[in-house]
mmCIF file of C-alpha atoms and ligand atoms in Angstrom:
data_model
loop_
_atom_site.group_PDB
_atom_site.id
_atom_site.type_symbol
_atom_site.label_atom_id
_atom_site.label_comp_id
_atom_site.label_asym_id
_atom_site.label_seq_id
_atom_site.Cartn_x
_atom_site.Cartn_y
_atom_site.Cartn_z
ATOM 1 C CA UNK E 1 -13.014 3.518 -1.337
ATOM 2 C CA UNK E 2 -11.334 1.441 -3.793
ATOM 3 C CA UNK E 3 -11.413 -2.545 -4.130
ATOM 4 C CA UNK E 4 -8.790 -4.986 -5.437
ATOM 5 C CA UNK E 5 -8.731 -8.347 -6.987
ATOM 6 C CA UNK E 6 -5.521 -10.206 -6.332
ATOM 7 C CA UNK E 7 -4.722 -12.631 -8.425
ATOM 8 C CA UNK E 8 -1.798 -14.617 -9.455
ATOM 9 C CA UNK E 9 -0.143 -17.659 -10.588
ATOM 10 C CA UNK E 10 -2.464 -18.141 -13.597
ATOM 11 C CA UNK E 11 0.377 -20.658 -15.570
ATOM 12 C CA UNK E 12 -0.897 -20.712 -18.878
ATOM 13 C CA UNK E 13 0.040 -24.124 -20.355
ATOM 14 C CA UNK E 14 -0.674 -27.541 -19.121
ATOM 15 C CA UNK E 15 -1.850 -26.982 -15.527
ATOM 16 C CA UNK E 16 -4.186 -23.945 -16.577
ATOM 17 C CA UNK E 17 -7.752 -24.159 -16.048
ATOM 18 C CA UNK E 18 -9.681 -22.232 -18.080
ATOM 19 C CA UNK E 19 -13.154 -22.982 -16.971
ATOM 20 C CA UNK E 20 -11.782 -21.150 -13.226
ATOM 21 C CA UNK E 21 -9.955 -18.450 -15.304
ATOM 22 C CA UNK E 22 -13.478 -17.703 -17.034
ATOM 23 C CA UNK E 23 -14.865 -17.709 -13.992
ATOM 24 C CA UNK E 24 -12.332 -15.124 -12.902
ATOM 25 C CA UNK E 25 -13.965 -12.895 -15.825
ATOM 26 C CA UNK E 26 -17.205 -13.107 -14.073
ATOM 27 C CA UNK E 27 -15.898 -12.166 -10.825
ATOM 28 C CA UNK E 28 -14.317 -8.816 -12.370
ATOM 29 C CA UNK E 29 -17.467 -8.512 -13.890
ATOM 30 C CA UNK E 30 -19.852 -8.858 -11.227
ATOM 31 C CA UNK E 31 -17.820 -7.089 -8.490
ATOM 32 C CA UNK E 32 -16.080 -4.764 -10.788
ATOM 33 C CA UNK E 33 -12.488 -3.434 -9.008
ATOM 34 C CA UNK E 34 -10.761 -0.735 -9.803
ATOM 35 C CA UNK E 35 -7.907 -2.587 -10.526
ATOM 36 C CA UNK E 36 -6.780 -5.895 -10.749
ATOM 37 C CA UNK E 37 -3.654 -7.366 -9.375
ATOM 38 C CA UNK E 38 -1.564 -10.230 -11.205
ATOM 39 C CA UNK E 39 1.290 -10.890 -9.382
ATOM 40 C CA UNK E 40 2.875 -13.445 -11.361
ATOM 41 C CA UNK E 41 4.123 -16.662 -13.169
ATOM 42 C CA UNK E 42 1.529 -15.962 -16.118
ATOM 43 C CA UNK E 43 2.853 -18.934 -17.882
ATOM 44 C CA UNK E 44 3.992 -22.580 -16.959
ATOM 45 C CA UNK E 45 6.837 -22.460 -19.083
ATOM 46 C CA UNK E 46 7.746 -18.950 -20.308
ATOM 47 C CA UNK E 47 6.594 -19.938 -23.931
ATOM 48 C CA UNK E 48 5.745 -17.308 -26.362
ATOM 49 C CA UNK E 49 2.261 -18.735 -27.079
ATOM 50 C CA UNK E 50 1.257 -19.316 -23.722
ATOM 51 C CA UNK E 51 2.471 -15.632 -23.109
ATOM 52 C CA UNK E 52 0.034 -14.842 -25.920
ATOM 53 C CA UNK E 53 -2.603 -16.968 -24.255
ATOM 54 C CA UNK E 54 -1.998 -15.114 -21.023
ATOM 55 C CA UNK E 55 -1.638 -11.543 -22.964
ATOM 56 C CA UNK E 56 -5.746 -12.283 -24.452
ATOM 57 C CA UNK E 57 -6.740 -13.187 -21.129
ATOM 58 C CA UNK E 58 -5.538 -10.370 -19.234
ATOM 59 C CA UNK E 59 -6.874 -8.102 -22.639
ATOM 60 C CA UNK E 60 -10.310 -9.272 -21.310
ATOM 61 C CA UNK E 61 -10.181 -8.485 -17.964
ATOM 62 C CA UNK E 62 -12.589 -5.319 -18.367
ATOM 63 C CA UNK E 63 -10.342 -3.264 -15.538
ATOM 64 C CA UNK E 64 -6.859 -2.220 -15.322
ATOM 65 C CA UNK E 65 -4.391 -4.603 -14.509
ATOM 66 C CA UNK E 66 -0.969 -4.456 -12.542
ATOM 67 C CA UNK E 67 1.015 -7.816 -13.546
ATOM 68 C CA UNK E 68 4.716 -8.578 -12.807
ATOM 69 C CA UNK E 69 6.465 -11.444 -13.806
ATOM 70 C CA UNK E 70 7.524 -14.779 -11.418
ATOM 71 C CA UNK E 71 9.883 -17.388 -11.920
ATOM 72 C CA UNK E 72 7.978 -19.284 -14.563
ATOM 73 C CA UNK E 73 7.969 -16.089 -16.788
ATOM 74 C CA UNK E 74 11.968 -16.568 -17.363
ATOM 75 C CA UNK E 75 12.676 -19.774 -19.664
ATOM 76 C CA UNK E 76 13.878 -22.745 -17.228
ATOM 77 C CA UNK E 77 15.713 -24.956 -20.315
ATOM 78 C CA UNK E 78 16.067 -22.736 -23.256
ATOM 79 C CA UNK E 79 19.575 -21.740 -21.595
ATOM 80 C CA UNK E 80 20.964 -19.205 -24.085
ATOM 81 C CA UNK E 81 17.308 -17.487 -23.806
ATOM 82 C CA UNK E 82 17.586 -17.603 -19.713
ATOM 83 C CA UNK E 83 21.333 -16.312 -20.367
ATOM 84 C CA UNK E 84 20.745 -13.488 -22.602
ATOM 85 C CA UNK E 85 17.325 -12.740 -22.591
ATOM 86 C CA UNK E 86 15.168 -13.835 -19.167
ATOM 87 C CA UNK E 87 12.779 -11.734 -20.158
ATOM 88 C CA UNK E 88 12.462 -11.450 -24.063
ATOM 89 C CA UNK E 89 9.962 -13.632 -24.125
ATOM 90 C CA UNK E 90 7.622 -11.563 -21.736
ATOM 91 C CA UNK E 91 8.330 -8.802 -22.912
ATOM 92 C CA UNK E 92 7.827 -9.502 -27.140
ATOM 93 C CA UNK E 93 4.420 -11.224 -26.168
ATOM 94 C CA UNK E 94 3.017 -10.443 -22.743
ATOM 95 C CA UNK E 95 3.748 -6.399 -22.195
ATOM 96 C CA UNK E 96 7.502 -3.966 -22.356
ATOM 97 C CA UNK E 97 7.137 -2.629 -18.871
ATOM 98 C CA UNK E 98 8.544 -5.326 -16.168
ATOM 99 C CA UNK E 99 7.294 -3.050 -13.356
ATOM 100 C CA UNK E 100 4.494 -0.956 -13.826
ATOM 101 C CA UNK E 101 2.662 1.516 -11.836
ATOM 102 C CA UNK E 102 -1.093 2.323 -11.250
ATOM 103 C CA UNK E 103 -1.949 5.304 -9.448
ATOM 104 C CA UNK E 104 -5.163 7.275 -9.120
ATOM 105 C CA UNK E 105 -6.595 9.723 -6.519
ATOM 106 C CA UNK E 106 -6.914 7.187 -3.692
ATOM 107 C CA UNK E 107 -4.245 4.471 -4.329
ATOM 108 C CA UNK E 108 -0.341 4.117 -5.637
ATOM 109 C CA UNK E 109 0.367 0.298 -6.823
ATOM 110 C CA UNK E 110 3.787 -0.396 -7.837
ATOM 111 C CA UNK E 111 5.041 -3.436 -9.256
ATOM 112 C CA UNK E 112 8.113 -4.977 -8.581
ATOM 113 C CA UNK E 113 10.172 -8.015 -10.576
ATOM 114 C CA UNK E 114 11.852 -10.292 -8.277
ATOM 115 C CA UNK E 115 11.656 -12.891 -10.940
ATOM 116 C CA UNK E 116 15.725 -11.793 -11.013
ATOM 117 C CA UNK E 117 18.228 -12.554 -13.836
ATOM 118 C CA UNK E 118 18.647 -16.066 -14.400
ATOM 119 C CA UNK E 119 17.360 -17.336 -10.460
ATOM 120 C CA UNK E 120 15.751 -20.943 -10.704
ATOM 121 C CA UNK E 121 12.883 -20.651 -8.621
ATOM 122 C CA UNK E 122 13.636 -18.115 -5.030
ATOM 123 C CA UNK E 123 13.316 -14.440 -6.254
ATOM 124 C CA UNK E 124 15.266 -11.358 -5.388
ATOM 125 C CA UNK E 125 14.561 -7.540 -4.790
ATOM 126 C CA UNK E 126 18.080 -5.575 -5.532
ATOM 127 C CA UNK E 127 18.799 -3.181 -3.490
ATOM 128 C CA UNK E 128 19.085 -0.384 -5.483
ATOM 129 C CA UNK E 129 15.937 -1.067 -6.505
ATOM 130 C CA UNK E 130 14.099 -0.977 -3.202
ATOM 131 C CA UNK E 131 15.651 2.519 -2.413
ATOM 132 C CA UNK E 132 14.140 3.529 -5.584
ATOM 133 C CA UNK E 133 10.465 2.004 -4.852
ATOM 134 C CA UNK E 134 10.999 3.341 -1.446
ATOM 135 C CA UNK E 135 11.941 7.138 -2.361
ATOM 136 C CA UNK E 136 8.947 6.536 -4.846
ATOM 137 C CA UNK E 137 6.561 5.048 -2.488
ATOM 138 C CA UNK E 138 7.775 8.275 0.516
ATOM 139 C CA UNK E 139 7.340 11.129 -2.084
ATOM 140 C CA UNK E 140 3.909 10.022 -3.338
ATOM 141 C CA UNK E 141 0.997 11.919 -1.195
ATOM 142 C CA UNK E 142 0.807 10.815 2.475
ATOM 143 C CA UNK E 143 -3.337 9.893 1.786
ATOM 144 C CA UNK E 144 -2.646 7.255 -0.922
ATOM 145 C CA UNK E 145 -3.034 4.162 -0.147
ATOM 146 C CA UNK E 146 0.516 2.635 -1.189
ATOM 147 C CA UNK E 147 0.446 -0.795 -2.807
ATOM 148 C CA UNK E 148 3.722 -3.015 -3.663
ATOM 149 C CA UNK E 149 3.320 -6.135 -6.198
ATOM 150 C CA UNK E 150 5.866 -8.492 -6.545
ATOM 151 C CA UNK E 151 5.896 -12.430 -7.083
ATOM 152 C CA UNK E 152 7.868 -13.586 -4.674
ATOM 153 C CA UNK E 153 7.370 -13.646 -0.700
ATOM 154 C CA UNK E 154 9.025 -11.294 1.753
ATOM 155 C CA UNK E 155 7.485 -14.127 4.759
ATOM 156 C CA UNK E 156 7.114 -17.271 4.621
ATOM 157 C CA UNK E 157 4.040 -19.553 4.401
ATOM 158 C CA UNK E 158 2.869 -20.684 7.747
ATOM 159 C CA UNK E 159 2.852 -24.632 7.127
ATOM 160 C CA UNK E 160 6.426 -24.460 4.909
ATOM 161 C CA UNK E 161 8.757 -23.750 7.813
ATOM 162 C CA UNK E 162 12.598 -24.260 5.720
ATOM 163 C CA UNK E 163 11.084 -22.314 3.461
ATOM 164 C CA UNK E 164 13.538 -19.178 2.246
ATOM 165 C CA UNK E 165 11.984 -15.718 1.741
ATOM 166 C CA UNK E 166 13.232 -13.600 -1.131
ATOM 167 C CA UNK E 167 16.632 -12.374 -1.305
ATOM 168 C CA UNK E 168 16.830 -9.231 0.495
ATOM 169 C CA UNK E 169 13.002 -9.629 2.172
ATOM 170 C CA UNK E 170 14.056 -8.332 5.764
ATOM 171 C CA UNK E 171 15.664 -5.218 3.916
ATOM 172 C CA UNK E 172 12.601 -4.752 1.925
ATOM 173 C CA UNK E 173 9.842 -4.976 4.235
ATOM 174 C CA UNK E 174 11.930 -2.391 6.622
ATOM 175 C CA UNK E 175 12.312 0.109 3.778
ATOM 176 C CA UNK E 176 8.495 -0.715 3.008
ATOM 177 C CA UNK E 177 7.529 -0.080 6.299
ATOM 178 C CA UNK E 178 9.539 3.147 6.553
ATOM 179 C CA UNK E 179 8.564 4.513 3.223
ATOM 180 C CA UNK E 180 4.921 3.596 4.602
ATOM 181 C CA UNK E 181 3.810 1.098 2.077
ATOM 182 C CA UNK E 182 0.266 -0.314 3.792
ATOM 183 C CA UNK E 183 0.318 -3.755 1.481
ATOM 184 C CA UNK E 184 2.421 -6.047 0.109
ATOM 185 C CA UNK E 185 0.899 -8.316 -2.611
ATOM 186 C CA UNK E 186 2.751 -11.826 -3.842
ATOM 187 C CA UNK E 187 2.168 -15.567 -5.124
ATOM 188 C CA UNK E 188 4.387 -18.116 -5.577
ATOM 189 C CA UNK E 189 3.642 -20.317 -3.072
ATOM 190 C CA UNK E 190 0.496 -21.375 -4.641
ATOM 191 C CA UNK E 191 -1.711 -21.300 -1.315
ATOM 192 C CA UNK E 192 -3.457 -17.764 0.538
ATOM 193 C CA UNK E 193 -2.044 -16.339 3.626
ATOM 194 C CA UNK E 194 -1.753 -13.220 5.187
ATOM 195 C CA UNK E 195 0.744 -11.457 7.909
ATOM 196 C CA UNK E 196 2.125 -8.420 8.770
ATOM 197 C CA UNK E 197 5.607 -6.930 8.787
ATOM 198 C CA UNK E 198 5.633 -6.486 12.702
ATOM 199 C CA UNK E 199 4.736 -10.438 13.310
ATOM 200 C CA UNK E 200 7.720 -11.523 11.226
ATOM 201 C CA UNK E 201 10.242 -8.378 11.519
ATOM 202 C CA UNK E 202 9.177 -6.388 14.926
ATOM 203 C CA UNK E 203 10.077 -2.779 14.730
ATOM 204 C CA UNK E 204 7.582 -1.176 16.645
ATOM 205 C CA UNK E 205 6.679 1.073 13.582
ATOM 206 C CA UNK E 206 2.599 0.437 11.682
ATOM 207 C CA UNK E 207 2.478 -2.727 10.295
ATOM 208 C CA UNK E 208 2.664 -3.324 6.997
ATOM 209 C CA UNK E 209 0.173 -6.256 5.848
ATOM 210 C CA UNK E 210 1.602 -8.856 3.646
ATOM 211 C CA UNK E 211 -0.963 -10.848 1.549
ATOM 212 C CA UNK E 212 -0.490 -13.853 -0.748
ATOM 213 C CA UNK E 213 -3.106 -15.310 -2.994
ATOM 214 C CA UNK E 214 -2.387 -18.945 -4.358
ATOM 215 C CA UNK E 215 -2.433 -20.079 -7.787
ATOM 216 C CA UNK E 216 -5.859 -18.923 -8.975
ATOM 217 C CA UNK E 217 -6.314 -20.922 -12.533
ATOM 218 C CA UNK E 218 -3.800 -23.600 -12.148
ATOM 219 C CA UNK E 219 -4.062 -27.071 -11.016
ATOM 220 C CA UNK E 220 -0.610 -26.546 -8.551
ATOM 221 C CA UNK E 221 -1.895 -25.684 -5.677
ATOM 222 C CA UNK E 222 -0.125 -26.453 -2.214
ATOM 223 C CA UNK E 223 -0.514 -26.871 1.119
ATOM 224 C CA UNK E 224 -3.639 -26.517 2.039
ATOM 225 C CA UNK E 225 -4.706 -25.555 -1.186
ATOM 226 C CA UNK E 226 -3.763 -28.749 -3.110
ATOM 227 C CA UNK E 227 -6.317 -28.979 -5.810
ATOM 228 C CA UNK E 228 -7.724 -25.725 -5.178
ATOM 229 C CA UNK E 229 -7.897 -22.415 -6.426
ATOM 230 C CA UNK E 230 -7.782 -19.155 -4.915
ATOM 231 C CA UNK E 231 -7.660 -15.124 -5.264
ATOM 232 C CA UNK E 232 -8.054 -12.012 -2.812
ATOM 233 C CA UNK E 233 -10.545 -9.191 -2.683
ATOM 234 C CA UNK E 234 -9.270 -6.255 -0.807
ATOM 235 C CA UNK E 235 -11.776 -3.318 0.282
ATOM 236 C CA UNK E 236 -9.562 -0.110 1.115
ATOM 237 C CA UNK E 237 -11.827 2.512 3.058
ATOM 238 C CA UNK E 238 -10.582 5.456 4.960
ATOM 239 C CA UNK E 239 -10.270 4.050 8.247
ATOM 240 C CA UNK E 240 -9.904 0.316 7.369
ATOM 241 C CA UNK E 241 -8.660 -2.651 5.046
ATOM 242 C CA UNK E 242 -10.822 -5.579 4.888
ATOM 243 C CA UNK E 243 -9.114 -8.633 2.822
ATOM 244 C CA UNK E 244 -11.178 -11.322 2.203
ATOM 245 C CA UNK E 245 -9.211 -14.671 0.578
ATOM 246 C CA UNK E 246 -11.977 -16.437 -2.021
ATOM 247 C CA UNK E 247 -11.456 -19.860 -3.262
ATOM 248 C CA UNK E 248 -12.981 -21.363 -6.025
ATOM 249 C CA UNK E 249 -16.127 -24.004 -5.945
ATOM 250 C CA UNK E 250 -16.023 -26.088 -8.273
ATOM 251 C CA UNK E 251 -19.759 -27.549 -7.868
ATOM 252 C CA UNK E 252 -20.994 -23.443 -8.353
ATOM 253 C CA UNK E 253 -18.399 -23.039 -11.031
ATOM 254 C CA UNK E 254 -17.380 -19.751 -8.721
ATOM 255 C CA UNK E 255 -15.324 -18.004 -6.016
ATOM 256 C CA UNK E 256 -16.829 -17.742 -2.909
ATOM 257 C CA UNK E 257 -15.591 -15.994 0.395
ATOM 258 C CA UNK E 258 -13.112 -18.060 2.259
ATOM 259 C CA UNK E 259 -12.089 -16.181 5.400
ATOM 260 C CA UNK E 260 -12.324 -12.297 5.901
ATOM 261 C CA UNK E 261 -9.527 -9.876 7.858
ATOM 262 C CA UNK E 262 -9.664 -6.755 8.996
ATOM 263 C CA UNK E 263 -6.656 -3.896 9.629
ATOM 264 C CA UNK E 264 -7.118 -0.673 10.664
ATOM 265 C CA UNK E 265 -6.103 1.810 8.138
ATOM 266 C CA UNK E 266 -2.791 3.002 9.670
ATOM 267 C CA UNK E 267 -2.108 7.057 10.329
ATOM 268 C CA UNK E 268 1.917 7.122 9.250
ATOM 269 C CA UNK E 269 3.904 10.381 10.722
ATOM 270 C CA UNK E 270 5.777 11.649 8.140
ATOM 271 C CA UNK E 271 8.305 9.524 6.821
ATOM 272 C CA UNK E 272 12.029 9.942 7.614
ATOM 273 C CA UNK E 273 14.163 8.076 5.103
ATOM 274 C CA UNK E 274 17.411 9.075 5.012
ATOM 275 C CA UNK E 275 18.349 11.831 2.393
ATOM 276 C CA UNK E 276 14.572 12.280 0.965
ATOM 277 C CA UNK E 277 12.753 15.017 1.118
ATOM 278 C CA UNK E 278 9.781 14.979 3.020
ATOM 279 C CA UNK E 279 7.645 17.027 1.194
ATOM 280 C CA UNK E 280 5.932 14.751 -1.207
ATOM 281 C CA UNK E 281 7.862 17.137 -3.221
ATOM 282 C CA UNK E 282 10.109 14.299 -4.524
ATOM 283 C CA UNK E 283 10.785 14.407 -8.385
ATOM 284 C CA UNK E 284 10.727 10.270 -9.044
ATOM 285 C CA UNK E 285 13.595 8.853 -10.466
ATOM 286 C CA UNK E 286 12.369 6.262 -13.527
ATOM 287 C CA UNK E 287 12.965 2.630 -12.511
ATOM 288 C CA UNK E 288 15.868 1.179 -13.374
ATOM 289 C CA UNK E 289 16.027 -1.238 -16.199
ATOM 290 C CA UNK E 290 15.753 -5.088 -14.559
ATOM 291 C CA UNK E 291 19.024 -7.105 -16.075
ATOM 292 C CA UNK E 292 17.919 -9.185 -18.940
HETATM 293 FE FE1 LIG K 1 3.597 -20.373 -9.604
HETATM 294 FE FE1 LIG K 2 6.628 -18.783 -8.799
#
């Protein structure tokens, strides 16, 4: 078995909230995952202090942590910076590694930055980089439970209907699904909702359940989580996924189930990407660097 907290959108700065982001602490400690996911936009405003701020947060999270950055990680008006160096500033004071990975006996996460180049706000997967996650995801061990992070959304919300996906979504939820990634985390959009690859791009293949959380410590929230707060707790056991979205009460000063969903773990045949082996004996490439 082996639990999850999702979080994301923590923007340190102005719309932070530290009381919910110490109550965040509480949850980790009281339900103690084996890992918790951060899927972006750490900061408000890419600011090397508030990456600090963010960097002795996550430092007390008493668990691993998988984080990748979002759009607010890459400075919006220091335009040389954005230019030259998106993501100096994350990287000299949040953490080097862009996209890491977490693996154990049970469970392969892999974080991915779609938080791309100089982009404004929508995000982008290239796709040289999805064949690599893919051929990484396909050669790890057919048991593990396979785990993508990224920031930005491969669907869209369900109440933001012009809303554009990431760049290259359709291509990366296909090569997700084929490689036999079971989850997709993301943020973003500030506001929790769930879906599956087969609802928004049918293929007949096992779905491959896309969750968002929305901003969990910052006042932004949207939709219908304007003025709210928000994270995920995901229970992985051998024959099932149970995913329960928790929002945060402000009167208990903690999170508290929202809603609860339930997927049957799904029993992949072996995976037939094109020009992989299928073997698991798969010697994987190291990522490519993002462009900065
Ligand atoms: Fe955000
Ligand atoms: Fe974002």
């Amino acid at each position: 078995m082996r639990r999850i907290l999702h979080i994301s959108d923590v923007h340190f700065g102005p719309p932070h909230l530290p009381e919910v982001a110490a109550g965040v602490l509480r949850l980790v400690e009281d339900r103690q995952p084996d890992f918790v996911a951060l899927s972006g936009d750490l900061t408000q405003r890419a600011k090397p202090h508030q990456f600090r701020e963010a960097r002795s947060w996550v430092d007390s999270i008493q668990v691993p942590t998988v984080t990748v950055p979002g759009n607010h990680d890459v400075p919006l008006y220091r335009f040389w910076e954005r230019f030259l160096q998106p993501y100096g500033a994350y990287r000299r004071n949040f953490a080097a590694d862009l996209e890491p990975v977490y693996r154990d006996d049970e469970l392969l996460a892999v974080g991915v930055n779609t938080a791309y180049g100089w982009t404004f706000t929508g995000g982008r997967i290239r796709l040289s980089r999805l064949l690599e996650l893919a051929e990484l995801v396909a050669a790890a061990p057919k048991h593990l439970f396979k785990v993508v992070i990224a920031h930005h959304h491969v669907i869209p919300p369900p109440n933001f209907g012009t809303q554009r996906v990431l760049i290259n979504a359709y291509e990366a939820v296909d090569l997700f699904s084929e490689a036999g990634v079971d989850l997709v985390l993301s943020g973003h959009h500030h506001q929790a909702y769930i879906g599956s690859s087969e609802e928004f791009y049918p293929k007949g293949r096992a779905p491959v359940v896309i969750l968002h959380s929305g901003t969990t410590t910052s006042s932004r929230g949207r939709g219908g989580e304007r003025d709210k707060n928000s994270c995920n707790w995901i229970e992985v056991e051998e024959q099932s996924m149970v995913v329960s979205h928790l929002r945060w009460h402000p009167e208990l000063r903690r999170f508290a189930e929202h809603s609860r969903h339930l997927y049957p773990r799904q029993r992949r045949d072996p995976y037939t990407l094109e020009g992989l082996p299928v073997d698991g004996s798969a010697t994987v490439p190291p990522a490519a660097e993002s462009a900065d």
